[in-house]
Amino acid sequence: MAAGEFAVTDWDVQGACGVDAEALWRILRYMPTRSPRPDRVFRALSDPTRRAVVHRLASGPRATTELAQPFRMALPSFAQHLDVLEAARLVRSRK
């Protein structure tokens, strides 16, 4: 690598942000063209509950109640997490 160049580091993505590397790279590739504002994406992923939701959804769609089941919070509180993820365009819902 030449002076003034940057490269991706070999950090532990799973350990650092709780999302597997493949899911994280899918999110980052998606951001520049479709995300309204990258700061919304990073804000959404700053919370461990929301990172866990993205990780669980990486394997396929799930019902809200199924997604909420492992978390110790009321469903309306969990729905607020989904709203943040949806506003960042990291997830979408069918109603």
PDB file of C-alpha atoms in Angstrom:
ATOM      1  CA  MET A   1       0.000   0.000   0.000  1.00  0.00           C
ATOM      2  CA  ALA A   2       1.423   3.374  -0.999  1.00  0.00           C
ATOM      3  CA  ALA A   3       1.538   6.485   1.163  1.00  0.00           C
ATOM      4  CA  GLY A   4      -1.801   8.242   1.280  1.00  0.00           C
ATOM      5  CA  GLU A   5      -3.809   5.091   0.462  1.00  0.00           C
ATOM      6  CA  PHE A   6      -6.345   3.403   2.673  1.00  0.00           C
ATOM      7  CA  ALA A   7      -7.378  -0.231   2.939  1.00  0.00           C
ATOM      8  CA  VAL A   8      -9.858  -2.233   4.968  1.00  0.00           C
ATOM      9  CA  THR A   9      -8.314  -3.490   8.182  1.00  0.00           C
ATOM     10  CA  ASP A  10      -8.357  -7.090   9.346  1.00  0.00           C
ATOM     11  CA  TRP A  11     -10.537  -6.417  12.377  1.00  0.00           C
ATOM     12  CA  ASP A  12     -13.027  -8.871  13.749  1.00  0.00           C
ATOM     13  CA  VAL A  13     -16.306  -7.622  12.250  1.00  0.00           C
ATOM     14  CA  GLN A  14     -18.457 -10.063  14.230  1.00  0.00           C
ATOM     15  CA  GLY A  15     -16.788  -9.133  17.503  1.00  0.00           C
ATOM     16  CA  ALA A  16     -16.682  -5.415  16.779  1.00  0.00           C
ATOM     17  CA  CYS A  17     -20.276  -4.829  15.719  1.00  0.00           C
ATOM     18  CA  GLY A  18     -22.185  -8.054  16.299  1.00  0.00           C
ATOM     19  CA  VAL A  19     -23.062  -8.500  12.621  1.00  0.00           C
ATOM     20  CA  ASP A  20     -21.392 -11.119  10.484  1.00  0.00           C
ATOM     21  CA  ALA A  21     -19.025  -9.791   7.818  1.00  0.00           C
ATOM     22  CA  GLU A  22     -21.214 -10.783   4.869  1.00  0.00           C
ATOM     23  CA  ALA A  23     -24.240  -8.937   6.262  1.00  0.00           C
ATOM     24  CA  LEU A  24     -22.131  -5.873   7.063  1.00  0.00           C
ATOM     25  CA  TRP A  25     -20.649  -5.701   3.565  1.00  0.00           C
ATOM     26  CA  ARG A  26     -24.125  -6.083   2.036  1.00  0.00           C
ATOM     27  CA  ILE A  27     -25.251  -3.122   4.120  1.00  0.00           C
ATOM     28  CA  LEU A  28     -22.221  -1.010   3.233  1.00  0.00           C
ATOM     29  CA  ARG A  29     -22.501  -1.775  -0.494  1.00  0.00           C
ATOM     30  CA  TYR A  30     -26.173  -0.782  -0.357  1.00  0.00           C
ATOM     31  CA  MET A  31     -25.590   2.532   1.434  1.00  0.00           C
ATOM     32  CA  PRO A  32     -24.028   4.826  -1.193  1.00  0.00           C
ATOM     33  CA  THR A  33     -26.794   4.424  -3.762  1.00  0.00           C
ATOM     34  CA  ARG A  34     -29.962   3.814  -1.781  1.00  0.00           C
ATOM     35  CA  SER A  35     -29.594   5.114   1.732  1.00  0.00           C
ATOM     36  CA  PRO A  36     -31.042   8.565   2.305  1.00  0.00           C
ATOM     37  CA  ARG A  37     -28.257   9.485   4.735  1.00  0.00           C
ATOM     38  CA  PRO A  38     -25.365   7.312   5.903  1.00  0.00           C
ATOM     39  CA  ASP A  39     -25.618   8.791   9.409  1.00  0.00           C
ATOM     40  CA  ARG A  40     -29.053   7.140   9.766  1.00  0.00           C
ATOM     41  CA  VAL A  41     -27.521   3.778   8.896  1.00  0.00           C
ATOM     42  CA  PHE A  42     -24.715   4.142  11.404  1.00  0.00           C
ATOM     43  CA  ARG A  43     -27.128   5.377  14.073  1.00  0.00           C
ATOM     44  CA  ALA A  44     -29.369   2.395  13.436  1.00  0.00           C
ATOM     45  CA  LEU A  45     -26.447  -0.021  13.697  1.00  0.00           C
ATOM     46  CA  SER A  46     -25.062   1.620  16.827  1.00  0.00           C
ATOM     47  CA  ASP A  47     -27.550  -0.265  19.000  1.00  0.00           C
ATOM     48  CA  PRO A  48     -26.856  -3.950  19.852  1.00  0.00           C
ATOM     49  CA  THR A  49     -30.550  -4.882  19.643  1.00  0.00           C
ATOM     50  CA  ARG A  50     -30.842  -3.477  16.133  1.00  0.00           C
ATOM     51  CA  ARG A  51     -27.615  -5.199  15.043  1.00  0.00           C
ATOM     52  CA  ALA A  52     -29.026  -8.476  16.343  1.00  0.00           C
ATOM     53  CA  VAL A  53     -32.243  -7.894  14.388  1.00  0.00           C
ATOM     54  CA  VAL A  54     -30.288  -7.284  11.165  1.00  0.00           C
ATOM     55  CA  HIS A  55     -28.254 -10.412  11.866  1.00  0.00           C
ATOM     56  CA  ARG A  56     -31.419 -12.490  12.360  1.00  0.00           C
ATOM     57  CA  LEU A  57     -33.024 -11.068   9.209  1.00  0.00           C
ATOM     58  CA  ALA A  58     -29.939 -11.906   7.133  1.00  0.00           C
ATOM     59  CA  SER A  59     -31.232 -15.497   7.034  1.00  0.00           C
ATOM     60  CA  GLY A  60     -34.664 -14.465   5.726  1.00  0.00           C
ATOM     61  CA  PRO A  61     -37.915 -12.646   6.575  1.00  0.00           C
ATOM     62  CA  ARG A  62     -39.498 -13.141   9.986  1.00  0.00           C
ATOM     63  CA  ALA A  63     -42.655 -11.995  11.730  1.00  0.00           C
ATOM     64  CA  THR A  64     -42.317  -9.150  14.228  1.00  0.00           C
ATOM     65  CA  THR A  65     -43.315 -11.361  17.156  1.00  0.00           C
ATOM     66  CA  GLU A  66     -40.705 -13.960  16.139  1.00  0.00           C
ATOM     67  CA  LEU A  67     -38.022 -11.269  15.879  1.00  0.00           C
ATOM     68  CA  ALA A  68     -38.972  -9.788  19.258  1.00  0.00           C
ATOM     69  CA  GLN A  69     -39.070 -13.121  21.122  1.00  0.00           C
ATOM     70  CA  PRO A  70     -35.414 -13.272  22.326  1.00  0.00           C
ATOM     71  CA  PHE A  71     -35.398  -9.675  23.586  1.00  0.00           C
ATOM     72  CA  ARG A  72     -36.615  -8.715  27.028  1.00  0.00           C
ATOM     73  CA  MET A  73     -38.751  -5.712  26.131  1.00  0.00           C
ATOM     74  CA  ALA A  74     -42.359  -4.860  25.391  1.00  0.00           C
ATOM     75  CA  LEU A  75     -43.470  -5.246  21.796  1.00  0.00           C
ATOM     76  CA  PRO A  76     -44.064  -1.473  21.347  1.00  0.00           C
ATOM     77  CA  SER A  77     -40.472  -0.814  22.461  1.00  0.00           C
ATOM     78  CA  PHE A  78     -39.201  -3.437  20.042  1.00  0.00           C
ATOM     79  CA  ALA A  79     -41.295  -1.893  17.259  1.00  0.00           C
ATOM     80  CA  GLN A  80     -39.432   1.388  17.799  1.00  0.00           C
ATOM     81  CA  HIS A  81     -36.179  -0.441  16.994  1.00  0.00           C
ATOM     82  CA  LEU A  82     -37.760  -1.729  13.785  1.00  0.00           C
ATOM     83  CA  ASP A  83     -38.880   1.806  12.925  1.00  0.00           C
ATOM     84  CA  VAL A  84     -35.287   3.057  13.221  1.00  0.00           C
ATOM     85  CA  LEU A  85     -34.036   0.228  10.981  1.00  0.00           C
ATOM     86  CA  GLU A  86     -36.791   0.916   8.467  1.00  0.00           C
ATOM     87  CA  ALA A  87     -36.072   4.670   8.427  1.00  0.00           C
ATOM     88  CA  ALA A  88     -32.443   3.834   7.633  1.00  0.00           C
ATOM     89  CA  ARG A  89     -33.712   1.540   4.862  1.00  0.00           C
ATOM     90  CA  LEU A  90     -31.932  -1.459   6.333  1.00  0.00           C
ATOM     91  CA  VAL A  91     -35.170  -3.442   6.614  1.00  0.00           C
ATOM     92  CA  ARG A  92     -38.593  -3.252   5.027  1.00  0.00           C
ATOM     93  CA  SER A  93     -41.948  -4.495   6.189  1.00  0.00           C
ATOM     94  CA  ARG A  94     -45.183  -5.722   4.685  1.00  0.00           C
ATOM     95  CA  LYS A  95     -48.273  -4.585   6.529  1.00  0.00           C
TER      96      LYS A  95
END
